[in-house]
């Protein structure tokens, strides 16, 4: 699911760039990237469905809060 979310974020960023330009060449390139990103999203969704059908839930829908490190001193810099 993580990769699907990254693909979605990339799609959103390209769409924002598309809206900011009027250049036909740039819009053509960004339009290609939007179509490619959408296809990648659909492929990841299908792969996740296939894995979950075979193996059960592969990625949990939520992460327990106990996994989170809330102490700022614990972060390596």
mmCIF file of N, CA and C in Angstrom, residues 17-27:
data_model
loop_
_atom_site.group_PDB
_atom_site.id
_atom_site.type_symbol
_atom_site.label_atom_id
_atom_site.label_comp_id
_atom_site.label_asym_id
_atom_site.label_seq_id
_atom_site.Cartn_x
_atom_site.Cartn_y
_atom_site.Cartn_z
ATOM 1 N N UNK A 17 1.529 20.635 -11.502
ATOM 2 C CA UNK A 17 2.389 21.251 -12.514
ATOM 3 C C UNK A 17 1.630 21.479 -13.818
ATOM 4 N N UNK A 18 0.813 20.502 -14.207
ATOM 5 C CA UNK A 18 0.013 20.618 -15.426
ATOM 6 C C UNK A 18 -0.855 21.877 -15.377
ATOM 7 N N UNK A 19 -1.468 22.101 -14.233
ATOM 8 C CA UNK A 19 -2.356 23.262 -14.075
ATOM 9 C C UNK A 19 -1.597 24.586 -14.121
ATOM 10 N N UNK A 20 -0.312 24.570 -13.821
ATOM 11 C CA UNK A 20 0.463 25.818 -13.747
ATOM 12 C C UNK A 20 1.064 26.248 -15.075
ATOM 13 N N UNK A 21 0.983 25.413 -16.104
ATOM 14 C CA UNK A 21 1.592 25.785 -17.379
ATOM 15 C C UNK A 21 0.570 25.814 -18.499
ATOM 16 N N UNK A 22 0.873 26.608 -19.488
ATOM 17 C CA UNK A 22 0.061 26.668 -20.702
ATOM 18 C C UNK A 22 0.832 26.086 -21.890
ATOM 19 N N UNK A 23 2.119 25.749 -21.685
ATOM 20 C CA UNK A 23 2.978 25.254 -22.758
ATOM 21 C C UNK A 23 2.498 23.886 -23.237
ATOM 22 N N UNK A 24 2.186 23.781 -24.543
ATOM 23 C CA UNK A 24 1.631 22.538 -25.082
ATOM 24 C C UNK A 24 2.608 21.371 -24.952
ATOM 25 N N UNK A 25 3.882 21.597 -25.215
ATOM 26 C CA UNK A 25 4.868 20.524 -25.110
ATOM 27 C C UNK A 25 4.989 20.001 -23.691
ATOM 28 N N UNK A 26 5.025 20.918 -22.734
ATOM 29 C CA UNK A 26 5.098 20.528 -21.318
ATOM 30 C C UNK A 26 3.826 19.792 -20.924
ATOM 31 N N UNK A 27 2.683 20.307 -21.351
ATOM 32 C CA UNK A 27 1.417 19.648 -21.012
ATOM 33 C C UNK A 27 1.331 18.249 -21.631
#
